PDB file of C-alpha atoms and ligand atoms in Angstrom:
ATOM      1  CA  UNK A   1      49.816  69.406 139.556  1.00 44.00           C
ATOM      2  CA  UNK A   2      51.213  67.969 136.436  1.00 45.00           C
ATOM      3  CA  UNK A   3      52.608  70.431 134.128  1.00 44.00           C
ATOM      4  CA  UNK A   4      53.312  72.720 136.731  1.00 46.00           C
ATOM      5  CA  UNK A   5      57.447  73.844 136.256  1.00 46.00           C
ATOM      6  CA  UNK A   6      59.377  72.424 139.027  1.00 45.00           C
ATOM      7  CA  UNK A   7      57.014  69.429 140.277  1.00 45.00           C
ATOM      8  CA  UNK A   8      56.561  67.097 138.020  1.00 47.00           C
ATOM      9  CA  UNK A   9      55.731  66.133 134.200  1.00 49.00           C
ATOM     10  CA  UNK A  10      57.452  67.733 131.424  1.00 48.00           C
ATOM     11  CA  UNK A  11      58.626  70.665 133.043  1.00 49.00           C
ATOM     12  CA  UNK A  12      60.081  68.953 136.151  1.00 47.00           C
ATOM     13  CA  UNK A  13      63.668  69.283 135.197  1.00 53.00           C
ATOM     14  CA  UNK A  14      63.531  73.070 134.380  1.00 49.00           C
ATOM     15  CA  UNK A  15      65.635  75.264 136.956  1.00 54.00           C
ATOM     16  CA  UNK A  16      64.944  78.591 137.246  1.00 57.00           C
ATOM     17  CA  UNK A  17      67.720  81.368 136.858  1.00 58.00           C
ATOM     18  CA  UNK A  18      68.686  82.964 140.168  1.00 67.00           C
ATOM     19  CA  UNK A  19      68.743  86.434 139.673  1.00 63.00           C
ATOM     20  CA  UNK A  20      72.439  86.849 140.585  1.00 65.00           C
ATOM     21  CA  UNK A  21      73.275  84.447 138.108  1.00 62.00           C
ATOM     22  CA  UNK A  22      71.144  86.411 135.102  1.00 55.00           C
ATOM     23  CA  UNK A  23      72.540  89.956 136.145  1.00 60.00           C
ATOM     24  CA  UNK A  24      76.349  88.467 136.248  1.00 69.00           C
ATOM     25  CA  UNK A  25      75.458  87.021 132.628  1.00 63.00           C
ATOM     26  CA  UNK A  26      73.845  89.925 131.590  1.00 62.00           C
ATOM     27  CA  UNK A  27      76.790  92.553 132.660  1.00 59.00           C
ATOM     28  CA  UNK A  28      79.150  90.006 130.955  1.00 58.00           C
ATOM     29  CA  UNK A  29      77.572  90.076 127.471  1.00 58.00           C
ATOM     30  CA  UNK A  30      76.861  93.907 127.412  1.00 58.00           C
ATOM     31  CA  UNK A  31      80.245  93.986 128.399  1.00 56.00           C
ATOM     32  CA  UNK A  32      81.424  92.110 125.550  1.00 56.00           C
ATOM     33  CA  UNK A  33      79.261  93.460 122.822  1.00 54.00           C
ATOM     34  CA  UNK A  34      80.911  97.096 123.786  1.00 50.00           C
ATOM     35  CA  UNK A  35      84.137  95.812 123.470  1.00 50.00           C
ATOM     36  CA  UNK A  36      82.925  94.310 120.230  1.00 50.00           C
ATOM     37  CA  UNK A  37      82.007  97.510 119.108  1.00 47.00           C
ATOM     38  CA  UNK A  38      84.540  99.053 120.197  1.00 46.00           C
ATOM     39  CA  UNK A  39      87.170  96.885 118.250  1.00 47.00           C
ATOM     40  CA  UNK A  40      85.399  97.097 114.651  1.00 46.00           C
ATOM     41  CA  UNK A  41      84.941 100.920 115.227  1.00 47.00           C
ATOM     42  CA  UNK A  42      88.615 101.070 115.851  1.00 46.00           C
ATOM     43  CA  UNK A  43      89.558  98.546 113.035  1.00 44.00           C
ATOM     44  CA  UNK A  44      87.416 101.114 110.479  1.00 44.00           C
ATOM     45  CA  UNK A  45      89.398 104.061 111.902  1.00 42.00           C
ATOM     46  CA  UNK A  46      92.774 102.443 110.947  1.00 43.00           C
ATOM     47  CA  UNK A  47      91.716 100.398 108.118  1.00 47.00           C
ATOM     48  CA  UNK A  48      93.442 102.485 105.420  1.00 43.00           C
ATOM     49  CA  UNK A  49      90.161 104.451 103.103  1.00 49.00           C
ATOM     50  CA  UNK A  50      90.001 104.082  99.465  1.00 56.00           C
ATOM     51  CA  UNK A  51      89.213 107.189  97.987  1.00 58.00           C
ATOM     52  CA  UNK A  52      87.427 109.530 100.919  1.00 69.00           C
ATOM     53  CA  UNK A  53      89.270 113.043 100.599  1.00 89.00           C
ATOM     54  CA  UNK A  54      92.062 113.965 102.345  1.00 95.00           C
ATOM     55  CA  UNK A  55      93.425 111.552 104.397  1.00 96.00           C
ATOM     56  CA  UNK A  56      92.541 108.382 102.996  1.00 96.00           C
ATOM     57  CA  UNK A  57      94.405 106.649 100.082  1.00 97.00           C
ATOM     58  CA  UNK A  58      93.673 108.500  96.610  1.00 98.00           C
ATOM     59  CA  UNK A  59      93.853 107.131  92.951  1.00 98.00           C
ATOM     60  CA  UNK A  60      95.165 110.292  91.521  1.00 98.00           C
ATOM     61  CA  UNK A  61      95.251 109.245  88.144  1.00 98.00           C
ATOM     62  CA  UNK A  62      97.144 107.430  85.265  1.00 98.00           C
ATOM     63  CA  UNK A  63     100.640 107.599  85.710  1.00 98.00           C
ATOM     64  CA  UNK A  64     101.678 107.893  82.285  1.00 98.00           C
ATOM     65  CA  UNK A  65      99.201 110.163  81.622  1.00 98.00           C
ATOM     66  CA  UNK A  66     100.077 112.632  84.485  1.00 98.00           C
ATOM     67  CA  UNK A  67     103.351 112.271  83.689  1.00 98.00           C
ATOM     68  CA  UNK A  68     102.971 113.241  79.811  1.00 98.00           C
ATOM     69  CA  UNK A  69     100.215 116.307  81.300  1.00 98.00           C
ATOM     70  CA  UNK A  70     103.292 117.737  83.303  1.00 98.00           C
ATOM     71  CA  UNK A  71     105.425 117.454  80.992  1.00 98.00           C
ATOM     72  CA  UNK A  72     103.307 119.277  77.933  1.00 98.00           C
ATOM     73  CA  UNK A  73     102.527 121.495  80.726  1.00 98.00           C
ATOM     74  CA  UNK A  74     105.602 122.039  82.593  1.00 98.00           C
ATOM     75  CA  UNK A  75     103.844 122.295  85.995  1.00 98.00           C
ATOM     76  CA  UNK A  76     102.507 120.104  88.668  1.00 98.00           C
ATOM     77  CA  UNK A  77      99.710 118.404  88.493  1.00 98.00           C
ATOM     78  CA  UNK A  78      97.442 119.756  91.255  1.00 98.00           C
ATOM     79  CA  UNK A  79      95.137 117.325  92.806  1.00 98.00           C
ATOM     80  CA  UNK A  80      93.114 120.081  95.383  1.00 97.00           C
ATOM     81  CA  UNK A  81      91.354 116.996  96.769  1.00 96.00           C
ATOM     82  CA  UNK A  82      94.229 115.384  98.808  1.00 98.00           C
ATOM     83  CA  UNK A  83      95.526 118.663  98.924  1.00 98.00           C
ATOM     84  CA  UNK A  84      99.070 117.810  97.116  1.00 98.00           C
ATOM     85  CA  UNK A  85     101.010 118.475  93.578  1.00 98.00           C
ATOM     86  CA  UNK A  86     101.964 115.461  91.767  1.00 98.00           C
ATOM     87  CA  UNK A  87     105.562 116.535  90.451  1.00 98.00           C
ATOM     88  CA  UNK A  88     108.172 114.476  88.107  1.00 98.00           C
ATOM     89  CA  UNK A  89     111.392 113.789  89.342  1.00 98.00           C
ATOM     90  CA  UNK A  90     114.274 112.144  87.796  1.00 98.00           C
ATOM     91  CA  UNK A  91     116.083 109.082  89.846  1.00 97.00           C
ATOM     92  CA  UNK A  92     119.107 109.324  87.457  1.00 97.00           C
ATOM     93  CA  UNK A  93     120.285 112.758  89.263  1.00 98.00           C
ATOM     94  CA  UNK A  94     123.019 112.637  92.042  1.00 97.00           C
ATOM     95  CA  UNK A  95     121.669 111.595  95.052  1.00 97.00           C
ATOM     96  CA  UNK A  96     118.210 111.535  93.759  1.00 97.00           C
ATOM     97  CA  UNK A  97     117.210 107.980  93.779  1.00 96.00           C
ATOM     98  CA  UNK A  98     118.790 107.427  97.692  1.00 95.00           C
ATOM     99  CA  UNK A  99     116.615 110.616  98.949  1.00 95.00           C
ATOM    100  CA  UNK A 100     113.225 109.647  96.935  1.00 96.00           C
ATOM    101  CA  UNK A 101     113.087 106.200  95.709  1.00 93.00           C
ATOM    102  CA  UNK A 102     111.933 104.165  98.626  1.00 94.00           C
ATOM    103  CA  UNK A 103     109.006 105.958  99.197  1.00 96.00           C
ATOM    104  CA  UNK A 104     107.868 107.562  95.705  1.00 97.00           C
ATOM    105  CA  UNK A 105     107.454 106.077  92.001  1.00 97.00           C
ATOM    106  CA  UNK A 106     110.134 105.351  89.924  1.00 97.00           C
ATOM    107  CA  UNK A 107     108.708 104.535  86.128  1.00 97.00           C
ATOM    108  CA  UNK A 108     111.773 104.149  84.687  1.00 97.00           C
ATOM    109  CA  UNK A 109     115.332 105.416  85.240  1.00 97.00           C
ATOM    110  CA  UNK A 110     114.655 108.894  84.575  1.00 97.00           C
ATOM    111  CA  UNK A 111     111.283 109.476  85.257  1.00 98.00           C
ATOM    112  CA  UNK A 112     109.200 109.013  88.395  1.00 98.00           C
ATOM    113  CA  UNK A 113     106.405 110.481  90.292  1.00 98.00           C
ATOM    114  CA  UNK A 114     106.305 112.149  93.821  1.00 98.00           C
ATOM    115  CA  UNK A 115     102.994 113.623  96.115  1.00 98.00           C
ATOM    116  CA  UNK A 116     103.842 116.829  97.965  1.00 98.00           C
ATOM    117  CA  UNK A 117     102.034 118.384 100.191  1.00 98.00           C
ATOM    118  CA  UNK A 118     100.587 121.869  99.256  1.00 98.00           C
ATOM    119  CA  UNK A 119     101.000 123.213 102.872  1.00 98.00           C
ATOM    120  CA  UNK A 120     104.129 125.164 103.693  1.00 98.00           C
ATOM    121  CA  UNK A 121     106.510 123.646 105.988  1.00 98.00           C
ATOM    122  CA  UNK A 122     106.961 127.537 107.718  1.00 98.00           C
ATOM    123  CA  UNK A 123     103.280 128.277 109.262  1.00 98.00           C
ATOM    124  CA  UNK A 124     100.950 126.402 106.803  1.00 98.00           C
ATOM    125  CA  UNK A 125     100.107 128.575 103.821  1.00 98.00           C
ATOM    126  CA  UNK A 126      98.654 126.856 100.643  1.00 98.00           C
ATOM    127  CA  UNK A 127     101.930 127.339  98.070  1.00 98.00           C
ATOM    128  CA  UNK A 128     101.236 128.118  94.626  1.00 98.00           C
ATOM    129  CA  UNK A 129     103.292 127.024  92.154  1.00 98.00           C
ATOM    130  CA  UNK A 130     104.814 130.125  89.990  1.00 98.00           C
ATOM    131  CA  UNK A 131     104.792 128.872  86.533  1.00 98.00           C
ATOM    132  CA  UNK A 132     107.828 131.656  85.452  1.00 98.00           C
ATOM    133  CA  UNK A 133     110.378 130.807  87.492  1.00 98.00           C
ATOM    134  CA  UNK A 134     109.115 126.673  87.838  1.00 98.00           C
ATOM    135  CA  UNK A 135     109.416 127.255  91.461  1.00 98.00           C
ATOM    136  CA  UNK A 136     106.905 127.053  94.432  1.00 98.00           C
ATOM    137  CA  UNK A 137     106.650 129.832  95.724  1.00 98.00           C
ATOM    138  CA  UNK A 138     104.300 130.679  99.421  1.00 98.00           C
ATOM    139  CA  UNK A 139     103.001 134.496  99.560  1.00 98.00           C
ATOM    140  CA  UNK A 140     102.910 134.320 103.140  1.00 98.00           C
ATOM    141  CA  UNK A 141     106.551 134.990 103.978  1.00 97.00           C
ATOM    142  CA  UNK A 142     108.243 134.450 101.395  1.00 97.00           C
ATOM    143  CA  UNK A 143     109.990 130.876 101.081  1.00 98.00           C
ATOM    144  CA  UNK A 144     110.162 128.979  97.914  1.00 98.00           C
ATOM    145  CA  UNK A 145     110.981 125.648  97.125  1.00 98.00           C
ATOM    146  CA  UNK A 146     112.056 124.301  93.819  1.00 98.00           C
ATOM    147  CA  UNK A 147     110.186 122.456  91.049  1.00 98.00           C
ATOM    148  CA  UNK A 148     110.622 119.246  93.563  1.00 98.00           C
ATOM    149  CA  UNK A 149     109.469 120.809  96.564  1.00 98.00           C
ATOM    150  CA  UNK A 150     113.144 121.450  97.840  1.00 98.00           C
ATOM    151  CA  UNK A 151     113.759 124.136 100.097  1.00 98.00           C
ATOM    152  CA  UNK A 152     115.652 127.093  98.681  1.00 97.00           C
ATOM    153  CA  UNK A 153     115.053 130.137 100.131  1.00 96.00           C
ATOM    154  CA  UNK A 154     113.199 131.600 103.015  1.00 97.00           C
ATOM    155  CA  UNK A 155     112.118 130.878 106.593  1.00 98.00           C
ATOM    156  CA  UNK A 156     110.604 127.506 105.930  1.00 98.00           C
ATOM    157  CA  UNK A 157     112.683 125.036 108.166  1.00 98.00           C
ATOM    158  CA  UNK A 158     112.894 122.608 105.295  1.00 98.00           C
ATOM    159  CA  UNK A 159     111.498 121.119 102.160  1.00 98.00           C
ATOM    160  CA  UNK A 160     108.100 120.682 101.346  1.00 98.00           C
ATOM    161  CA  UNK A 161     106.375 117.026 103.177  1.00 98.00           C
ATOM    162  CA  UNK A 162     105.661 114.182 101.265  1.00 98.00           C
ATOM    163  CA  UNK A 163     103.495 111.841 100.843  1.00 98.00           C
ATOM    164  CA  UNK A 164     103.554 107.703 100.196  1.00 98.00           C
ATOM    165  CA  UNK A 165     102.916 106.912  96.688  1.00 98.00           C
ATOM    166  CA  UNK A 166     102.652 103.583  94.204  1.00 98.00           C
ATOM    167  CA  UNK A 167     101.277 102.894  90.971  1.00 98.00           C
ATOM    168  CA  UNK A 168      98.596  99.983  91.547  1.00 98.00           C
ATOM    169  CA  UNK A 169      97.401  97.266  89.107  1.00 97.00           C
ATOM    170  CA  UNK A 170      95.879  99.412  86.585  1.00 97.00           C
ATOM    171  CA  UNK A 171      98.672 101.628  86.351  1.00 98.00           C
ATOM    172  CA  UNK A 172      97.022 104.335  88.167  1.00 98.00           C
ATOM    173  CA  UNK A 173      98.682 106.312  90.656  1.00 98.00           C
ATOM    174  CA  UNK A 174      97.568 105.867  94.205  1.00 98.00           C
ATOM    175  CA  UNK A 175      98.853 108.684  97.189  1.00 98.00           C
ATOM    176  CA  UNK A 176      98.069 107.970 100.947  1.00 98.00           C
ATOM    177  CA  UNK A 177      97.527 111.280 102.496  1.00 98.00           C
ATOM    178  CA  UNK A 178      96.977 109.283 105.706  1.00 97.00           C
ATOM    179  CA  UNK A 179     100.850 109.327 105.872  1.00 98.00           C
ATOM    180  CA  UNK A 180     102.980 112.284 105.604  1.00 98.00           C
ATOM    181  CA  UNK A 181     106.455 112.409 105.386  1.00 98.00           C
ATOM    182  CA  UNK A 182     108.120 115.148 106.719  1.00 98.00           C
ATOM    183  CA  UNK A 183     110.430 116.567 103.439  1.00 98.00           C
ATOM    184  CA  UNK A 184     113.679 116.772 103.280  1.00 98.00           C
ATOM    185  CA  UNK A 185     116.118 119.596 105.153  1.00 98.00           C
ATOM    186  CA  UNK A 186     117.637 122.474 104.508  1.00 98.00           C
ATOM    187  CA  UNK A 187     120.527 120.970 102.811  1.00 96.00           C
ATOM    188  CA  UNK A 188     118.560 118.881 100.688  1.00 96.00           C
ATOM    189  CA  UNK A 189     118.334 119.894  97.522  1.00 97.00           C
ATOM    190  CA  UNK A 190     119.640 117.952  94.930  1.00 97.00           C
ATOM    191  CA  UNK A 191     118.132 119.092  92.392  1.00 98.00           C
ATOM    192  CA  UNK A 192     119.793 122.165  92.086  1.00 97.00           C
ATOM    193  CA  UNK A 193     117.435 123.987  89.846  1.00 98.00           C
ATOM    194  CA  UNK A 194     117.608 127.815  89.400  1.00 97.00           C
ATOM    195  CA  UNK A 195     115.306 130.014  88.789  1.00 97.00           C
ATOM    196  CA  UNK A 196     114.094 129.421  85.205  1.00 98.00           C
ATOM    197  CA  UNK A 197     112.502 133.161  84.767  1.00 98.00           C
ATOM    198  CA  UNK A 198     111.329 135.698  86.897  1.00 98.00           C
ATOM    199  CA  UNK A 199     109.763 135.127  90.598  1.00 97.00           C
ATOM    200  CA  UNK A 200     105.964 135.896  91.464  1.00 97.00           C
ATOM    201  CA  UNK A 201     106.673 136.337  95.060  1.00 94.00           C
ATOM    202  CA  UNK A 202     109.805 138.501  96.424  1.00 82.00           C
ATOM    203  CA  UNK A 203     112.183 136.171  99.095  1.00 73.00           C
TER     204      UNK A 203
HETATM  205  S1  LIG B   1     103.826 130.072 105.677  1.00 72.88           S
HETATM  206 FE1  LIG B   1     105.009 129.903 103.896  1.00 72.88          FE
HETATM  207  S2  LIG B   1     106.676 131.169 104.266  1.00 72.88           S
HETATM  208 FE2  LIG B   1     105.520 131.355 106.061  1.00 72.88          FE
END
């Protein structure tokens, strides 16, 4: 009957899809779209996040400004939502530039910027910083860290952890609290900065 698919007319040359053939077709593009999926969810995971909370990348602020705020202040800037201080260090001291500079800002050559972690290197207590004696100082168990997050005294097993920082094209500082760096030990402390008045928490 003309018209009729697979005799003759129009529809003659039409050949219908075995069954086998549309499952294996089928199973290969659900197959593919998962993967698919998959990938981009993966991709958004490790795609680094502009300004989400702790543990994406954070604009903290201006750096000039925070560093003229800590200054007037002498204290850290405390930025509670990536969890870190914003402290001013100075690349010009011995040894100072070789333990910080790759990794923090350097605005000029004796001023720069570093993000530390708030969390105590010893069992994870929030540290406040003690504004008498310019020290960090964690209520916990007592260790204390200088005004850069050295260790000085204490059980803590080291200094204060980092993170990555860089001033981007507006001059605004940007920390990636994806990316901690684990601070320095013990015997790092180059800063070698005394008590500047009385402690708020006994060692
Ligand atoms: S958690 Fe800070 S000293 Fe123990």
């Amino acid at each position: 009957m003309p018209g009729t698919p697979g005799t003759t007319g129009p529809f003659s040359r039409v050949t219908p899809v075995e069954r086998r053939t549309f499952l294996r077709y089928s199973l290969i593009g659900s197959t593919a779209a998962g993967l698919g999926f998959f990938g981009l969810a993966s991709l958004g995971f490790l795609w680094p996040r502009m300004g989400e909370g702790f543990g994406a990348e954070l604009v903290v602020g201006g750096a000039e400004e925070l560093l003229d705020e800590i200054q007037s202040e002498q204290a850290p800037f405390h930025f509670p939502e990536g969890r870190l201080y914003v402290v001013a260090w100075d690349p010009s001291v011995a040894g100072a530039e070789e333990q910080y500079g790759t990794d923090h800002v350097v605005l000029d050559e004796t001023h720069g910027l570093m993000a530390i972690f708030q969390r105590c290197p010893h069992l994870g207590c929030t540290v406040p910083w003690c504004q008498s004696s310019q020290w960090f100082e964690c209520p916990c168990h007592g260790s204390r860290y200088n005004r850069w997050g050295e260790y000085t005294d204490g059980p803590a097993p080291r200094g204060m952890d980092r993170f990555p920082s860089r001033i981007d094209d507006e001059g605004e500082l940007v920390v990636d609290t994806a990316v901690l760096l684990t601070g320095p030990s013990r015997t790092g402390n180059v800063l070698q900065q005394s008590p500047e008045g009385p402690a708020c928490v006994e060692a």
